[in-house]
Tab-separated table of C-alpha atoms and ligand atoms in Angstrom:
chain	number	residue	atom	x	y	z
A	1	UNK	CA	18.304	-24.079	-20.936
A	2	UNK	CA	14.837	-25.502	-21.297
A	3	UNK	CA	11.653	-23.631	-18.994
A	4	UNK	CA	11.416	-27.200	-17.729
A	5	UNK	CA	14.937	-27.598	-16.680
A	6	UNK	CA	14.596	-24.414	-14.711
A	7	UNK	CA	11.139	-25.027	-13.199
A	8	UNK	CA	12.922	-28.653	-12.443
A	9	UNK	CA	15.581	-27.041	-10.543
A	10	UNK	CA	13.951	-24.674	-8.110
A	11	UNK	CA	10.929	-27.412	-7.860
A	12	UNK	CA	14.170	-29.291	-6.365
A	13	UNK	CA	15.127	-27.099	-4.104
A	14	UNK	CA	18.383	-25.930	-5.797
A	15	UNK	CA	19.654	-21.995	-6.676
A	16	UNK	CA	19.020	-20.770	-9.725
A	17	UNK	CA	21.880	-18.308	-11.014
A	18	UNK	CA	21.472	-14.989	-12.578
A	19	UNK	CA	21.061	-16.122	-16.277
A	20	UNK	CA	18.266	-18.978	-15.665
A	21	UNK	CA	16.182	-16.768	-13.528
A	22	UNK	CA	16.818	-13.402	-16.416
A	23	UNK	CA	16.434	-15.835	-19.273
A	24	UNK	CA	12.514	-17.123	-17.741
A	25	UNK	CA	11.303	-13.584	-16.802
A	26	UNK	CA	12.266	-12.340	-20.461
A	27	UNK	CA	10.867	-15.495	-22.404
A	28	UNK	CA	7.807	-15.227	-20.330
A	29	UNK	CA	7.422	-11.166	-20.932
A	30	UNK	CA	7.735	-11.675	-24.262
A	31	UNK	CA	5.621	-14.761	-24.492
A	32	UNK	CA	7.592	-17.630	-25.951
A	33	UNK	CA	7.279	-18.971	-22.309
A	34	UNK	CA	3.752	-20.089	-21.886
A	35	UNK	CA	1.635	-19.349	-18.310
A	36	UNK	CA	1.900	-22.639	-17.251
A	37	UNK	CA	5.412	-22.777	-16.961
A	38	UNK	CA	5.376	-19.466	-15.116
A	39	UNK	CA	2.789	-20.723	-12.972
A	40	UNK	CA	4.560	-23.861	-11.829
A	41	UNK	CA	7.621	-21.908	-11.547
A	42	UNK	CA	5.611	-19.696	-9.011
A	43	UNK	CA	4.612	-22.843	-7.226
A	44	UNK	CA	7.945	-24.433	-7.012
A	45	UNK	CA	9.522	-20.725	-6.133
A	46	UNK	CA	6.167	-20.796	-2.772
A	47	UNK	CA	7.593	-24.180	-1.375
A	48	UNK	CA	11.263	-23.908	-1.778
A	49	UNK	CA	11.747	-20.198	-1.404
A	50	UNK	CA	14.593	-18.256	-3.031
A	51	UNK	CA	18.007	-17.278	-1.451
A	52	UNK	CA	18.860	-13.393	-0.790
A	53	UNK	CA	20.932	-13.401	-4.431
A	54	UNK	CA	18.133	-14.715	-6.204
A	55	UNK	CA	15.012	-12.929	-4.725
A	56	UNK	CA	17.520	-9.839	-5.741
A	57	UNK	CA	18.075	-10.987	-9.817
A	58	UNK	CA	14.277	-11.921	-9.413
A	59	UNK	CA	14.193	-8.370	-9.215
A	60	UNK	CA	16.163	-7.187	-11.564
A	61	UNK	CA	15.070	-9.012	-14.521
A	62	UNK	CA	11.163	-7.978	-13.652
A	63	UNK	CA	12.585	-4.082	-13.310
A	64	UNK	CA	14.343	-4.627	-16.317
A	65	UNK	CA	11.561	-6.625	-18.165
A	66	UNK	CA	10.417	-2.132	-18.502
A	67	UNK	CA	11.088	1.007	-18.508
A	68	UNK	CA	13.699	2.339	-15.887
A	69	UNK	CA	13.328	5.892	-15.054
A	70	UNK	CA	16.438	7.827	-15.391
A	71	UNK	CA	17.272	9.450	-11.900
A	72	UNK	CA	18.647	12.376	-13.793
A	73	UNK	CA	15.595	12.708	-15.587
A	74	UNK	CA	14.385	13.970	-12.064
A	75	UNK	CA	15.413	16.543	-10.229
A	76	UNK	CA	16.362	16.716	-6.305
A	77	UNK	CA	16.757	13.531	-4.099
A	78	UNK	CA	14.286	11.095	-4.618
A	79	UNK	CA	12.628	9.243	-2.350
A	80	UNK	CA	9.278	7.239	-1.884
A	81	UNK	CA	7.239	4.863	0.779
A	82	UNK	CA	5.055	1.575	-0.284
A	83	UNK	CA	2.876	0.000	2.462
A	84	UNK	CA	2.251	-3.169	2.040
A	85	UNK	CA	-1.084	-2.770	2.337
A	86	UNK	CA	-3.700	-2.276	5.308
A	87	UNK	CA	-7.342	-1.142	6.399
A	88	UNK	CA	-7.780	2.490	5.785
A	89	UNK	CA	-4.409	2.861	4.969
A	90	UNK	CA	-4.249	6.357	3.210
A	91	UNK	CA	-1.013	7.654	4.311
A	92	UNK	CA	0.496	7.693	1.211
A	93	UNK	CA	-2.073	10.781	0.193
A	94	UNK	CA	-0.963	13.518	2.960
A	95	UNK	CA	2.780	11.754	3.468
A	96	UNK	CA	3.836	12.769	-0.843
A	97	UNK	CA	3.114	16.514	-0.286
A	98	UNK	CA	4.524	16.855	3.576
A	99	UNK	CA	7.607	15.355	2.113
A	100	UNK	CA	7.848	17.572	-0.939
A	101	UNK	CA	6.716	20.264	1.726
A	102	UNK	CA	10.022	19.844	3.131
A	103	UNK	CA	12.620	19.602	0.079
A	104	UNK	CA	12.406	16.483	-1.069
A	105	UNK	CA	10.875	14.506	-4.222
A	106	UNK	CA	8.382	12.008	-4.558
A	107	UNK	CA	7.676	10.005	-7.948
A	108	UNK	CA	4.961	7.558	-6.368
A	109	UNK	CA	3.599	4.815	-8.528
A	110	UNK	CA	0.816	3.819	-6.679
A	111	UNK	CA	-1.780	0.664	-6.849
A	112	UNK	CA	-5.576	-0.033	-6.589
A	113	UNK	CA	-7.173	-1.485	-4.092
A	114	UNK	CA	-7.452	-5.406	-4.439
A	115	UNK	CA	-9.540	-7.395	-2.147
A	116	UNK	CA	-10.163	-5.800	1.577
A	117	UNK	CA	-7.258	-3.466	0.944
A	118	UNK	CA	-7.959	-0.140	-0.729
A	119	UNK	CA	-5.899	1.286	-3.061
A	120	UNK	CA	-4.263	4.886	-3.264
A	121	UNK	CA	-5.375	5.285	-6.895
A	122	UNK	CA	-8.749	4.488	-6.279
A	123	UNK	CA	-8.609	7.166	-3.263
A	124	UNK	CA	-7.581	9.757	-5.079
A	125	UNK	CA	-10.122	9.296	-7.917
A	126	UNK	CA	-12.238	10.221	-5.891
A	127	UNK	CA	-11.186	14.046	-6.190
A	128	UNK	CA	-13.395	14.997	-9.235
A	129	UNK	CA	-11.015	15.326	-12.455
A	130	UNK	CA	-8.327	13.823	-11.016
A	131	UNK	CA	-6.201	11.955	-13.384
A	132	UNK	CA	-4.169	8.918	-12.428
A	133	UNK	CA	-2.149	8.591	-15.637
A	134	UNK	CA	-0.448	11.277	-16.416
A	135	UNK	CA	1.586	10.945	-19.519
A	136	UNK	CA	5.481	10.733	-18.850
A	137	UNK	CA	6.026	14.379	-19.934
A	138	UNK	CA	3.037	15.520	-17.364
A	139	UNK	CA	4.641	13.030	-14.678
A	140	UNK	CA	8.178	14.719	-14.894
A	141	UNK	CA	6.684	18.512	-15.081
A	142	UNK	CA	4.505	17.651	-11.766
A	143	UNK	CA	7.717	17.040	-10.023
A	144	UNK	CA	9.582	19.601	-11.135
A	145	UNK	CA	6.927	22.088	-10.168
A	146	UNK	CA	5.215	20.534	-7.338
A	147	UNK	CA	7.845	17.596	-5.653
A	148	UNK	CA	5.866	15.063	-5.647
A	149	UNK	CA	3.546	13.397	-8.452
A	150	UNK	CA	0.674	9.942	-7.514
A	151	UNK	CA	-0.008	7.975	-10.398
A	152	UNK	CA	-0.580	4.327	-11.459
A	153	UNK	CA	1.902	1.798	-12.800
A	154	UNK	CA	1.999	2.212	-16.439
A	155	UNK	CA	1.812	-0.432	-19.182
A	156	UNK	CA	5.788	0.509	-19.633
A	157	UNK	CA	6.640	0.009	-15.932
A	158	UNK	CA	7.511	-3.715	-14.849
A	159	UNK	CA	5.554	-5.547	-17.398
A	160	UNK	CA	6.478	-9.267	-15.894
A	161	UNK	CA	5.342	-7.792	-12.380
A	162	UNK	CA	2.296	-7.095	-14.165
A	163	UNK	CA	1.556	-10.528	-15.719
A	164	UNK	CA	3.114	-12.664	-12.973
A	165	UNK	CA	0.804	-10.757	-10.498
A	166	UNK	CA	-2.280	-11.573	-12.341
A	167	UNK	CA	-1.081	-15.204	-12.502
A	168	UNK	CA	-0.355	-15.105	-9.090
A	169	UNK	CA	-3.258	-14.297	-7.647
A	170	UNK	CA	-4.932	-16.997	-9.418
A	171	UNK	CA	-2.621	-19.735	-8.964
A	172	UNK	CA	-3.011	-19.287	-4.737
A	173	UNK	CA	0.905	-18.374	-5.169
A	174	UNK	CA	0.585	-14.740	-4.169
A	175	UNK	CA	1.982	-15.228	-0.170
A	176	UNK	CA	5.390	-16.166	-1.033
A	177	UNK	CA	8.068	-13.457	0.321
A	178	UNK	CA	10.314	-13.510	-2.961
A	179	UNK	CA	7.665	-13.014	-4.842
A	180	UNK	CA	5.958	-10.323	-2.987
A	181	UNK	CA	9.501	-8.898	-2.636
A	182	UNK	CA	10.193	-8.661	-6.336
A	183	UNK	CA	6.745	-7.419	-7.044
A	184	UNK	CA	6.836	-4.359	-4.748
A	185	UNK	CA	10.559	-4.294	-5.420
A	186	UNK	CA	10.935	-4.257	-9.152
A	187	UNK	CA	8.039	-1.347	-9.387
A	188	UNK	CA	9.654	0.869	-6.999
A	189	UNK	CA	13.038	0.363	-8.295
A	190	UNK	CA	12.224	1.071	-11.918
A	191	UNK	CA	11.177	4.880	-10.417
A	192	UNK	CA	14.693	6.170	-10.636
A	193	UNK	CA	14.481	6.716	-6.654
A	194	UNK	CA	17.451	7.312	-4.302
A	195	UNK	CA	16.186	5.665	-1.162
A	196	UNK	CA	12.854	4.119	0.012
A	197	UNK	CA	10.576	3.566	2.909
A	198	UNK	CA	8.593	0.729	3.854
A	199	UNK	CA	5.113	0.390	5.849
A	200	UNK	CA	5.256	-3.848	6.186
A	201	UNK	CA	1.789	-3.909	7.796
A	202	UNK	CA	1.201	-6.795	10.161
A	203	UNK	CA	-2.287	-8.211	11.701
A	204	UNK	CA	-5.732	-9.630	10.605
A	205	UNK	CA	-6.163	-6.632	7.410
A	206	UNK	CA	-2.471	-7.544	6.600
A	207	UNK	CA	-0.749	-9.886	4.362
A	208	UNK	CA	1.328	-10.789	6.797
A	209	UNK	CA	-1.038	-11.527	9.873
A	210	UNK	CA	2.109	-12.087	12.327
A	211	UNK	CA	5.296	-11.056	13.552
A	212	UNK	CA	7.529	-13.260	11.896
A	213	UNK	CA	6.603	-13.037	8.726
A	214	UNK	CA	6.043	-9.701	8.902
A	215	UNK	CA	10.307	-9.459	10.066
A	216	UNK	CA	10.768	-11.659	7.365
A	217	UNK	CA	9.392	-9.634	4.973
A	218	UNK	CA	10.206	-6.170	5.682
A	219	UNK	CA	13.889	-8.224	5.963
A	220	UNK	CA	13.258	-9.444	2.104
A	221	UNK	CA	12.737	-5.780	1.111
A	222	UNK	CA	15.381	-4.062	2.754
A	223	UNK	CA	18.028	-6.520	1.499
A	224	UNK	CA	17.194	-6.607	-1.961
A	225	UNK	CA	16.726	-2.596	-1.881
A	226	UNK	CA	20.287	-2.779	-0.802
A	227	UNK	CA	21.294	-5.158	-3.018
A	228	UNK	CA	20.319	-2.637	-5.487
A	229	UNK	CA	22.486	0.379	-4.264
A	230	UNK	CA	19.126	2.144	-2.353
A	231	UNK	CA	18.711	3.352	1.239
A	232	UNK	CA	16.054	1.587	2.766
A	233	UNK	CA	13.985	1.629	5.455
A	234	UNK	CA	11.087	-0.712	6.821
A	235	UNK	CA	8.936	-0.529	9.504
A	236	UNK	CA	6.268	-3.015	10.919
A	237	UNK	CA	3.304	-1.400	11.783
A	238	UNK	CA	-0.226	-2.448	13.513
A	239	UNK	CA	-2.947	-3.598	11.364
A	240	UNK	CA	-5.406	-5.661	13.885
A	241	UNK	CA	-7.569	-2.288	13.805
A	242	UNK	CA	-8.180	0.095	10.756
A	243	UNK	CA	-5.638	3.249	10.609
A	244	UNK	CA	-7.198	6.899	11.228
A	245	UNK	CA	-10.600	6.800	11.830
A	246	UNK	CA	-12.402	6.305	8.320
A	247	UNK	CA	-12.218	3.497	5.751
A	248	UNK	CA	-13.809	3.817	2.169
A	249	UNK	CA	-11.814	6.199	-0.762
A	250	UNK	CA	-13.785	9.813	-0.239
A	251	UNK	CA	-13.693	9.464	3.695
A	252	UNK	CA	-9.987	8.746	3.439
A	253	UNK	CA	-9.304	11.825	1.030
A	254	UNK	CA	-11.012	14.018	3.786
A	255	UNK	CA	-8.897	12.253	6.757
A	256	UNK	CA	-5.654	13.119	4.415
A	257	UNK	CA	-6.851	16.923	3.928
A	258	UNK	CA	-7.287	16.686	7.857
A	259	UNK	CA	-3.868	15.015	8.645
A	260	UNK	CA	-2.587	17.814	6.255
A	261	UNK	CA	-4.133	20.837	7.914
A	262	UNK	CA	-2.483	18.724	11.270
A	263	UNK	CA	-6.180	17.934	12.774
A	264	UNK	CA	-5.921	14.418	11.723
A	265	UNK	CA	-6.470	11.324	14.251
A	266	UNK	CA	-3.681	10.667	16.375
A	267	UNK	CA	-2.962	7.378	14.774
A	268	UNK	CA	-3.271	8.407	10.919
A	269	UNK	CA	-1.456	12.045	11.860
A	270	UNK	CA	1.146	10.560	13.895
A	271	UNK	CA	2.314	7.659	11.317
A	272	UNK	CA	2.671	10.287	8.683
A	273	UNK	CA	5.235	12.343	10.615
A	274	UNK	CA	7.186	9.444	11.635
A	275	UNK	CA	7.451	8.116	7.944
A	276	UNK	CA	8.079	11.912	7.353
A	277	UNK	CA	10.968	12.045	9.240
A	278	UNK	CA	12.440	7.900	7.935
A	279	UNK	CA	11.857	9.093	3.801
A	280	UNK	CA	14.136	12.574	4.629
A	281	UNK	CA	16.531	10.792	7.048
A	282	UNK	CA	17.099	8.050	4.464
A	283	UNK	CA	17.001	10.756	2.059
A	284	UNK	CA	19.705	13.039	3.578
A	285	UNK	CA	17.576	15.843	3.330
A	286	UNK	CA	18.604	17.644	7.421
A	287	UNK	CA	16.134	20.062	9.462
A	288	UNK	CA	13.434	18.559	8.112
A	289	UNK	CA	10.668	20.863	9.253
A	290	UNK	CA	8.101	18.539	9.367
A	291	UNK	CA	6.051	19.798	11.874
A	292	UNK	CA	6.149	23.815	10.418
A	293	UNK	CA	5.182	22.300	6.911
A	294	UNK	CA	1.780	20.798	8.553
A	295	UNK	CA	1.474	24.159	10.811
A	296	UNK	CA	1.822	26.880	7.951
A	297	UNK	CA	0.115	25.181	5.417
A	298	UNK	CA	2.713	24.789	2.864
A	299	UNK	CA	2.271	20.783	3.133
A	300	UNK	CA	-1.606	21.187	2.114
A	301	UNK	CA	-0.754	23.560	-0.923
A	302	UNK	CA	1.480	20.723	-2.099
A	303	UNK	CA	-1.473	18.362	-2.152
A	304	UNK	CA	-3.287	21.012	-3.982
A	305	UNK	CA	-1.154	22.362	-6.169
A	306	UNK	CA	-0.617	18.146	-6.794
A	307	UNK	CA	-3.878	17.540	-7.637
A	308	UNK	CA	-4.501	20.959	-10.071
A	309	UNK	CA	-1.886	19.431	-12.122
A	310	UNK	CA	-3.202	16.248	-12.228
A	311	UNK	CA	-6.814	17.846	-13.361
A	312	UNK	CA	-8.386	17.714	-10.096
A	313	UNK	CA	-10.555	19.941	-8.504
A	314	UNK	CA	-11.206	19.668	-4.861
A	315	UNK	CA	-13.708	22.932	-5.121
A	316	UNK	CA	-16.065	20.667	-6.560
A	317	UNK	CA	-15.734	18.534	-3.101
A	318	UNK	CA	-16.005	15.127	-2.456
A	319	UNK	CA	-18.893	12.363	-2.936
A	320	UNK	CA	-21.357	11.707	-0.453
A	321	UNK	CA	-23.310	9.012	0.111
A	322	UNK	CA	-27.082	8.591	0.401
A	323	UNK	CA	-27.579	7.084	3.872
A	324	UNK	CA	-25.390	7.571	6.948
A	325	UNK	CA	-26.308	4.690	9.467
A	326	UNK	CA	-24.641	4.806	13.296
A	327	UNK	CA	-23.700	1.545	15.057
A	328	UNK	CA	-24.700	1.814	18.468
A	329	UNK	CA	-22.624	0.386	21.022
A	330	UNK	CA	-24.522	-2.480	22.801
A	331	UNK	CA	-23.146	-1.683	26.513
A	332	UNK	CA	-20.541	1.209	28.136
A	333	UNK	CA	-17.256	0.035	28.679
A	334	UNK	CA	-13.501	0.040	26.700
A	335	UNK	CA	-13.095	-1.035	22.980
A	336	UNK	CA	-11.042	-4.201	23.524
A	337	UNK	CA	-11.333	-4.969	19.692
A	338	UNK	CA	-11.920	-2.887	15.963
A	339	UNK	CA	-10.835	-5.392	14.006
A	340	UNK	CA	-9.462	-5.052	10.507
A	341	UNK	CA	-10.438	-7.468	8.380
A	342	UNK	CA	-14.275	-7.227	9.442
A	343	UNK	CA	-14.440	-4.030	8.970
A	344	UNK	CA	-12.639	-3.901	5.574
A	345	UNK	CA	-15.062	-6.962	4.441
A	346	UNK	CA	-17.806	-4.941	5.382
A	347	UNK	CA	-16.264	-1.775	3.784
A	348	UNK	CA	-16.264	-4.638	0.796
A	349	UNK	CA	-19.929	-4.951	1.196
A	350	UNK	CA	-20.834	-1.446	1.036
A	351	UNK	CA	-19.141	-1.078	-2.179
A	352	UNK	CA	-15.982	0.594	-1.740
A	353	UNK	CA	-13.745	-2.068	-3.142
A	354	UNK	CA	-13.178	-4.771	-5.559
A	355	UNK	CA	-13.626	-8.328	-5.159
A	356	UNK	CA	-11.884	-8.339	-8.965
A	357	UNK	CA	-10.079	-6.093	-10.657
A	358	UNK	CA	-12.449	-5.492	-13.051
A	359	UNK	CA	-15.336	-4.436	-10.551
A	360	UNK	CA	-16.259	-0.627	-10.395
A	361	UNK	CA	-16.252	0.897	-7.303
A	362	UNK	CA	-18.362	3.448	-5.161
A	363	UNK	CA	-16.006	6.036	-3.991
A	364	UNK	CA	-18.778	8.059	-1.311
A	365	UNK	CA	-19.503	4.717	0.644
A	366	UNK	CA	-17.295	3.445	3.859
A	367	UNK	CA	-17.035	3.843	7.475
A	368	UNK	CA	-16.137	6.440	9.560
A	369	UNK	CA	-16.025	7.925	12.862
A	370	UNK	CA	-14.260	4.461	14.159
A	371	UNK	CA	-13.839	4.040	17.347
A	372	UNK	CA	-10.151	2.815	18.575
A	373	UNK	CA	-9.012	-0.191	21.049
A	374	UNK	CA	-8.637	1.781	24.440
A	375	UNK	CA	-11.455	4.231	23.835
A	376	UNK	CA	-14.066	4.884	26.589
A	377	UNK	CA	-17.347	4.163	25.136
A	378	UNK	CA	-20.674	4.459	26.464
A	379	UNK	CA	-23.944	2.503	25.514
A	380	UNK	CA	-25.610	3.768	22.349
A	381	UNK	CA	-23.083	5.920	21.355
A	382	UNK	CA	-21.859	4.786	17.882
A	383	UNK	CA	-18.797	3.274	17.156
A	384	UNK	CA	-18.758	3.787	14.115
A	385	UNK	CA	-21.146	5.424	11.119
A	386	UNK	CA	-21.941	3.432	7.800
A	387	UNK	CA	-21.968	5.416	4.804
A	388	UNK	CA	-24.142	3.712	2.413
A	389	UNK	CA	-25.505	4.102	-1.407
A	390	UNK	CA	-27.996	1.001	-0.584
A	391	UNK	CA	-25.489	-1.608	-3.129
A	392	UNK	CA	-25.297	-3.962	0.022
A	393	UNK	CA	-27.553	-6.416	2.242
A	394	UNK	CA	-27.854	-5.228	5.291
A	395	UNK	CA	-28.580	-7.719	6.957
A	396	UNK	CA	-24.827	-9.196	5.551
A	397	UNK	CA	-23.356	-5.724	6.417
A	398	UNK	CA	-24.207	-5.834	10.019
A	399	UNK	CA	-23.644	-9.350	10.711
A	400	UNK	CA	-19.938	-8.496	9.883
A	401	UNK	CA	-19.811	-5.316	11.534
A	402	UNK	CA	-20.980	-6.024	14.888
A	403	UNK	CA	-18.787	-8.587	15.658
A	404	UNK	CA	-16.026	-6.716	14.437
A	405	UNK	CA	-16.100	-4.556	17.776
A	406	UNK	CA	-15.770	-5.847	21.165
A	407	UNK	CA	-16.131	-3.983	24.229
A	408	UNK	CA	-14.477	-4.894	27.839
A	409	UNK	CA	-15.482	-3.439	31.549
A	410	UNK	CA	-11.955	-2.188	32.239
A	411	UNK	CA	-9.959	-0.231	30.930
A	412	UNK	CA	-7.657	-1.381	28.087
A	413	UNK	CA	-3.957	-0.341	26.871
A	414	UNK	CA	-4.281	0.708	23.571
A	415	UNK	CA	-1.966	-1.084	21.144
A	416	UNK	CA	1.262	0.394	20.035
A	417	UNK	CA	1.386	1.378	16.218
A	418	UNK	CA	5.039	0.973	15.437
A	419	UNK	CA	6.546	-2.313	16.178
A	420	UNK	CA	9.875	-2.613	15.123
A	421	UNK	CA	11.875	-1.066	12.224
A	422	UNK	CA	14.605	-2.220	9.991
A	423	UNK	CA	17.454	-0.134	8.843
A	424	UNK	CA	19.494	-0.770	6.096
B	501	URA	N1	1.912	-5.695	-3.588
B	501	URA	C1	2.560	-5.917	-4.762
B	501	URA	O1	2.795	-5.001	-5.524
B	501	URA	N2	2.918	-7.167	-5.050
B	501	URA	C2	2.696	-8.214	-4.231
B	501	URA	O2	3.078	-9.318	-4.552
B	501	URA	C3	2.022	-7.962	-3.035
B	501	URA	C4	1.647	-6.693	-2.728
């Protein structure tokens, strides 16, 4: 069948079937099918959406389009988590070794940070040394020594995902749920992982800014994970304000060391044991320990026996930047609002993240010390500190900032984190 007769078929709102959608991902990996047919393809696949069935061969053929890890090739039972992507977001750094911590294994391909999101990659670089690509060989002895392993998606892993997502994001065709499905889907499956969990983050530093998308989403994922023999979890989690109390790569490396010695924010600490206990329930993996892991320290040797073998050296500590600025708060009162996106725009601003994938990054700059919706606050105290190399305009910086926070006379609820979760 021609590109065109397949691209004609979706644009019309019909199901494609297991060949036509295998045959396009493998002509367009290899080339012989041309951008522009993927891209319209992509456009058709936004407005008419793809059935269950499909999203799940969508999947297949990008997992397949690469290198499959062998589960056998890995010892133990296998399990990871993927968030979808939030404002200081850097559970994945203290949740790998907590898990391994307690007996189970975690091969975590991780991403950059694209945008206003940061990226778990570009965290951990942050640790002097450390190395996110590890060659296979390295990736499998990491495991087998330490349980768990954080590096970056390799040119061998999901090619098409690779391609398409570049495409994507230039084509305005990135918000469509198959397609964000198959993307997260096709990476994690080609791990040779047992069972997964999902963070399916939901408000303004979200993807998915509301409920129902969010549902319909974390929905996508879990059925296709299914669909391919995997026990999977997702939950829907709060991202109107920033998680844990910092935002920017080196001040979310030292909220992860604090989550790990079990002195972390309430927020950050509290969503890594819950996700703690989902991965090793879906896992099978019984008397999970979670909670003597963080207490005797065997959760933070993980991390850094973790990062020694990827070449890190958290001796040499972590960048700092130049200036440290406070934001006062302009009356007493309650935080009513610490919004997200603002403050990962102005996190944007300051340096710590790209605007394209090719921009470099500073890893010492962010925010920290953030205040949280419900918080008592009084006038002048800051609620929050800017840590600053001088890349930014102020004046830009603030102007986002400020309004970022709002701050009410009485006293406010503070927003629950976990909002609903999907079980497979
Ligand atoms: N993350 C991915 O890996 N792919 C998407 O499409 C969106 C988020």
């Amino acid at each position: 069948m021609l590109p065109q007769w397949i691209i004609e078929k979706k644009r019309d709102g019909a199901e494609l079937d297991s060949n036509e959608i295998r045959d396009f991902i493998d002509g367009y990996t290899k080339g012989d099918i041309p951008d522009y047919q993927m891209s319209a393809l992509a456009m058709a696949i936004y407005f008419n959406g793809m059935t269950p069935r499909e999203t799940a061969d969508l999947t297949l053929a990008m997992m397949e389009s690469g290198k499959v890890i062998d589960p056998d090739s890995i010892r133990g039972v296998k399990v990871d988590k993927h968030s979808t992507g939030g404002i200081g977001d850097k559970i994945s750094i203290p949740l790998a070794p907590l898990v391994a911590a307690c007996g189970g294994t975690v091969p975590m391909i991780s991403g950059r940070g694209l945008g206003i999101t940061g990226g778990t990659l570009d965290k951990l670089e942050s640790i002097a040394g450390y190395r996110v690509g590890l060659s296979e060989p390295e990736f499998f002895q990491t495991l087998k020594a330490v349980g768990c392993s954080m590096i970056g998606q390799t040119a061998e892993i999901a090619p098409a995902d690779k391609k398409l997502y570049a495409l994507r994001d230039v084509t305005a065709t990135v918000p469509s749920i198959p397609l964000i499905v198959s993307s997260i889907m096709s990476k994690k499956m080609a791990e040779g992982i047992d069972s997964l969990v999902l963070d399916v983050k939901c408000g303004s530093g979200a993807f998915m800014k509301n409920i129902e998308n969010a549902r319909a989403l974390a929905k996508g994922l879990v059925d296709t994970g299914v669909a391919m023999g995997k026990k999977v979890t997702a939950l829907i989690t709060d991202m109107n304000q920033p998680l844990g109390t910092t935002v920017g790569n080196a001040l979310e490396v030292q909220e992860s060391l604090d989550i790990l010695s079990g002195k972390g924010p309430a927020d950050s600490q509290g969503l890594t044991i819950t996700l703690a206990e989902h991965m090793l329930a879906v896992a099978g993996i019984p008397d999970p320990g979670i909670f003597q892991a963080l207490e005797n320290g065997t959760a933070l040797q993980k991390f850094e026996q973790m990062v020694t073998c990827h070449g890190g050296d958290l001796a040499a500590g972590l960048p700092t930047a130049g200036k440290q600025i406070p934001l006062p708060a302009p009356q007493s009162g309650f935080i009513s609002k610490c919004d997200a996106e603002a403050i990962g725009r102005a996190s944007l601003l300051l340096g710590a993240g790209r605007a394209k994938t090719t921009d470099t990054i500073d890893h010492a700059v962010g925010i920290s010390n953030l205040r949280k919706i419900g918080e008592r606050i009084e006038k002048g105290e800051p609620l929050c500190i800017v840590h600053s190399n001088g890349h930014e305009d102020q004046t830009a910086l603030f102007q986002t900032l400020e309004p970022a926070f709002r701050i009410a006379d009485q006293a406010v609820e503070p927003p629950p984190l976990i909002l609903e979760i999907i079980e497979s």
